[in-house]
Amino acid sequence: MAHGDTSGGFEKTPGWLDWYDGPATPHFRMPAGAVDAHCHVFGPGAQFPYAPERKYTPCDASADQLFALRDQLGFERNVIVQATCHGADNRALVDALHRSGGRARGVATVRRDVTEEQLAELHEAGVRGVRFNFVKRLVDRVPTESLGEIVEKIAPLGWHVVIYFEAEDLPDLYDFFSGIPTDVVVDHMGRPDVTKDPDGPEFGLFLRFMRENPNVWTKVSCPERLSVTGPRALDGEQHAYTDVVPFARRVVEEFPDRVLWGTDWPHPNLKDHMPDDGLLVDYIPQIATSSDLQQRLLVDNPRRLYWPEGD
Ligand SMILES: O=C(O)c1cc(C(=O)O)oc(=O)c1
């Protein structure tokens, strides 16, 4: 089977782009102990079926393939985030965590009726957070009251909440997000429209959200998703996605202790290209321009959040 096929009788969403096979070895020298703090596993569908309520059907992307990429890129650890194509069935995630030998932590999706026993099992496997998704093309909206109940259940475990939303929805969600008492991690900088001014009101609201809420962190990830003018991380490009750089650099410099970075492998739902993950790693020094900022972004911050107990 080719790397990107989907097993178990599932048919990929038409136009699906498979993850990039044989990525370049990055030029960027990763600091020791670096964490890829946002990546996913898909299936394999034959073993871990995709959820009936999913909005897309991906190619398979297994834990072993993820760990091979980790080694190739020079990361030591992963934070694996439950992908929406698996709904609240966390079995593929938990299996990947078990296979990682302690080198991965997880962020799960749970429903309001999740039990203490189920949460304890997830914790034992290495889960340290739950993900709330507000991107309409990915999930049906869950009422914020239900999410509030979930927060009450996970807070005693010391978990945090990962939120995924688009910039235009922040004004409506601002108060709900600001009321979450645990740590909060925003996926992909709240998806700014990078054709707008980084000093303008839209990104300004996101920066204000981070300033006003010291418990809020963000992943400065996914330039390949946010970029409009590129250039793309392909064919040896060493300065990819320059249109996203001013946004990410701004966040890294103002909040150096509350930023994380991840590959987002296997890059669900990209429409126009699939990046070479080696060249995507070479984007990092454009946004974290000193070894001190790189150390915090890639090592110190993710370890504080996901391995606070130390090694
Ligand atoms: O923008 C996306 O399509 C996307 C989807 C998912 C997911 O399906 O979980 O996760 C991401 O981080 C990004």
mmCIF file of N, CA and C in Angstrom, residues 51-54 82-90 108-116 118-119 122 130-133 138-143 145-154 159:
data_model
loop_
_atom_site.group_PDB
_atom_site.id
_atom_site.type_symbol
_atom_site.label_atom_id
_atom_site.label_comp_id
_atom_site.label_asym_id
_atom_site.label_seq_id
_atom_site.Cartn_x
_atom_site.Cartn_y
_atom_site.Cartn_z
ATOM 1 N N ALA A 51 -14.523 8.366 12.718
ATOM 2 C CA ALA A 51 -15.804 8.555 13.425
ATOM 3 C C ALA A 51 -16.938 8.806 12.432
ATOM 4 N N PRO A 52 -18.113 8.274 12.698
ATOM 5 C CA PRO A 52 -19.241 8.497 11.784
ATOM 6 C C PRO A 52 -19.562 9.981 11.597
ATOM 7 N N GLU A 53 -19.338 10.807 12.601
ATOM 8 C CA GLU A 53 -19.711 12.225 12.505
ATOM 9 C C GLU A 53 -18.613 13.082 11.868
ATOM 10 N N ARG A 54 -17.538 12.457 11.359
ATOM 11 C CA ARG A 54 -16.403 13.231 10.808
ATOM 12 C C ARG A 54 -16.825 14.060 9.599
ATOM 13 N N GLN A 82 -5.807 15.055 19.343
ATOM 14 C CA GLN A 82 -6.905 14.297 18.743
ATOM 15 C C GLN A 82 -7.431 15.024 17.509
ATOM 16 N N ALA A 83 -7.452 14.324 16.391
ATOM 17 C CA ALA A 83 -7.956 14.932 15.151
ATOM 18 C C ALA A 83 -9.471 14.770 15.088
ATOM 19 N N THR A 84 -10.142 15.735 14.482
ATOM 20 C CA THR A 84 -11.611 15.716 14.472
ATOM 21 C C THR A 84 -12.181 14.522 13.706
ATOM 22 N N CYS A 85 -11.396 13.943 12.797
ATOM 23 C CA CYS A 85 -11.913 12.775 12.047
ATOM 24 C C CYS A 85 -12.095 11.561 12.947
ATOM 25 N N HIS A 86 -11.559 11.605 14.168
ATOM 26 C CA HIS A 86 -11.783 10.527 15.140
ATOM 27 C C HIS A 86 -12.827 10.911 16.197
ATOM 28 N N GLY A 87 -13.438 12.062 16.063
ATOM 29 C CA GLY A 87 -14.475 12.463 17.017
ATOM 30 C C GLY A 87 -13.963 12.381 18.445
ATOM 31 N N ALA A 88 -14.795 11.794 19.339
ATOM 32 C CA ALA A 88 -14.385 11.633 20.735
ATOM 33 C C ALA A 88 -13.929 10.200 21.014
ATOM 34 N N ASP A 89 -13.571 9.481 19.969
ATOM 35 C CA ASP A 89 -13.021 8.131 20.120
ATOM 36 C C ASP A 89 -11.499 8.264 20.124
ATOM 37 N N ASN A 90 -10.920 8.215 21.312
ATOM 38 C CA ASN A 90 -9.495 8.521 21.471
ATOM 39 C C ASN A 90 -8.591 7.299 21.355
ATOM 40 N N ALA A 108 -6.949 15.170 24.168
ATOM 41 C CA ALA A 108 -8.076 14.331 23.757
ATOM 42 C C ALA A 108 -9.314 15.174 23.461
ATOM 43 N N THR A 109 -10.302 14.533 22.861
ATOM 44 C CA THR A 109 -11.635 15.129 22.755
ATOM 45 C C THR A 109 -12.574 14.277 23.596
ATOM 46 N N VAL A 110 -13.321 14.925 24.474
ATOM 47 C CA VAL A 110 -14.271 14.183 25.316
ATOM 48 C C VAL A 110 -15.638 14.861 25.263
ATOM 49 N N ARG A 111 -16.652 14.092 25.605
ATOM 50 C CA ARG A 111 -18.011 14.636 25.669
ATOM 51 C C ARG A 111 -18.340 14.990 27.120
ATOM 52 N N ARG A 112 -19.438 15.716 27.289
ATOM 53 C CA ARG A 112 -19.785 16.185 28.638
ATOM 54 C C ARG A 112 -20.054 15.035 29.614
ATOM 55 N N ASP A 113 -20.448 13.851 29.082
ATOM 56 C CA ASP A 113 -20.768 12.738 29.978
ATOM 57 C C ASP A 113 -19.542 11.869 30.289
ATOM 58 N N VAL A 114 -18.365 12.331 29.960
ATOM 59 C CA VAL A 114 -17.157 11.539 30.255
ATOM 60 C C VAL A 114 -17.070 11.291 31.766
ATOM 61 N N THR A 115 -16.645 10.062 32.130
ATOM 62 C CA THR A 115 -16.609 9.714 33.561
ATOM 63 C C THR A 115 -15.207 9.939 34.140
ATOM 64 N N GLU A 116 -15.168 9.994 35.468
ATOM 65 C CA GLU A 116 -13.864 10.144 36.145
ATOM 66 C C GLU A 116 -12.928 8.997 35.805
ATOM 67 N N GLN A 118 -12.882 7.227 33.025
ATOM 68 C CA GLN A 118 -12.355 7.400 31.665
ATOM 69 C C GLN A 118 -11.254 8.456 31.637
ATOM 70 N N LEU A 119 -11.468 9.527 32.384
ATOM 71 C CA LEU A 119 -10.437 10.573 32.428
ATOM 72 C C LEU A 119 -9.161 10.047 33.084
ATOM 73 N N LEU A 122 -7.273 8.053 30.561
ATOM 74 C CA LEU A 122 -6.602 8.925 29.582
ATOM 75 C C LEU A 122 -5.359 9.555 30.214
ATOM 76 N N VAL A 130 -7.724 18.718 26.904
ATOM 77 C CA VAL A 130 -8.851 18.437 25.994
ATOM 78 C C VAL A 130 -8.899 19.539 24.947
ATOM 79 N N ARG A 131 -9.446 19.200 23.796
ATOM 80 C CA ARG A 131 -9.526 20.167 22.705
ATOM 81 C C ARG A 131 -10.973 20.546 22.455
ATOM 82 N N PHE A 132 -11.202 21.867 22.408
ATOM 83 C CA PHE A 132 -12.513 22.393 22.018
ATOM 84 C C PHE A 132 -12.350 23.031 20.645
ATOM 85 N N ASN A 133 -13.185 22.625 19.715
ATOM 86 C CA ASN A 133 -13.025 23.059 18.334
ATOM 87 C C ASN A 133 -14.220 23.910 17.916
ATOM 88 N N LEU A 138 -15.148 21.819 10.522
ATOM 89 C CA LEU A 138 -14.578 20.612 11.130
ATOM 90 C C LEU A 138 -15.510 19.886 12.086
ATOM 91 N N VAL A 139 -16.392 20.629 12.744
ATOM 92 C CA VAL A 139 -17.233 20.033 13.790
ATOM 93 C C VAL A 139 -18.584 20.736 13.852
ATOM 94 N N ASP A 140 -19.576 20.029 14.422
ATOM 95 C CA ASP A 140 -20.833 20.684 14.772
ATOM 96 C C ASP A 140 -20.608 21.403 16.096
ATOM 97 N N ARG A 141 -21.189 22.540 16.229
ATOM 98 C CA ARG A 141 -20.956 23.382 17.403
ATOM 99 C C ARG A 141 -21.491 22.711 18.676
ATOM 100 N N VAL A 142 -20.664 22.714 19.717
ATOM 101 C CA VAL A 142 -21.081 22.193 21.028
ATOM 102 C C VAL A 142 -21.388 23.399 21.914
ATOM 103 N N PRO A 143 -22.545 23.403 22.613
ATOM 104 C CA PRO A 143 -22.873 24.580 23.447
ATOM 105 C C PRO A 143 -21.808 24.827 24.520
ATOM 106 N N GLU A 145 -22.121 25.687 27.478
ATOM 107 C CA GLU A 145 -22.441 25.111 28.816
ATOM 108 C C GLU A 145 -21.842 23.705 28.940
ATOM 109 N N SER A 146 -21.947 22.919 27.853
ATOM 110 C CA SER A 146 -21.377 21.562 27.895
ATOM 111 C C SER A 146 -19.865 21.635 28.068
ATOM 112 N N LEU A 147 -19.257 22.587 27.378
ATOM 113 C CA LEU A 147 -17.802 22.721 27.474
ATOM 114 C C LEU A 147 -17.404 23.123 28.894
ATOM 115 N N GLY A 148 -18.222 23.998 29.495
ATOM 116 C CA GLY A 148 -17.967 24.399 30.877
ATOM 117 C C GLY A 148 -17.992 23.199 31.823
ATOM 118 N N GLU A 149 -18.909 22.265 31.577
ATOM 119 C CA GLU A 149 -18.966 21.054 32.419
ATOM 120 C C GLU A 149 -17.700 20.223 32.250
ATOM 121 N N ILE A 150 -17.220 20.174 31.012
ATOM 122 C CA ILE A 150 -15.980 19.412 30.768
ATOM 123 C C ILE A 150 -14.809 20.070 31.500
ATOM 124 N N VAL A 151 -14.752 21.399 31.457
ATOM 125 C CA VAL A 151 -13.659 22.102 32.149
ATOM 126 C C VAL A 151 -13.674 21.742 33.643
ATOM 127 N N GLU A 152 -14.869 21.724 34.238
ATOM 128 C CA GLU A 152 -14.939 21.389 35.668
ATOM 129 C C GLU A 152 -14.409 19.992 35.955
ATOM 130 N N LYS A 153 -14.634 19.073 35.001
ATOM 131 C CA LYS A 153 -14.170 17.695 35.220
ATOM 132 C C LYS A 153 -12.662 17.539 35.031
ATOM 133 N N ILE A 154 -12.100 18.303 34.097
ATOM 134 C CA ILE A 154 -10.666 18.076 33.813
ATOM 135 C C ILE A 154 -9.735 18.939 34.676
ATOM 136 N N TRP A 159 -5.166 19.384 33.930
ATOM 137 C CA TRP A 159 -5.147 19.464 32.462
ATOM 138 C C TRP A 159 -5.429 20.901 32.008
#
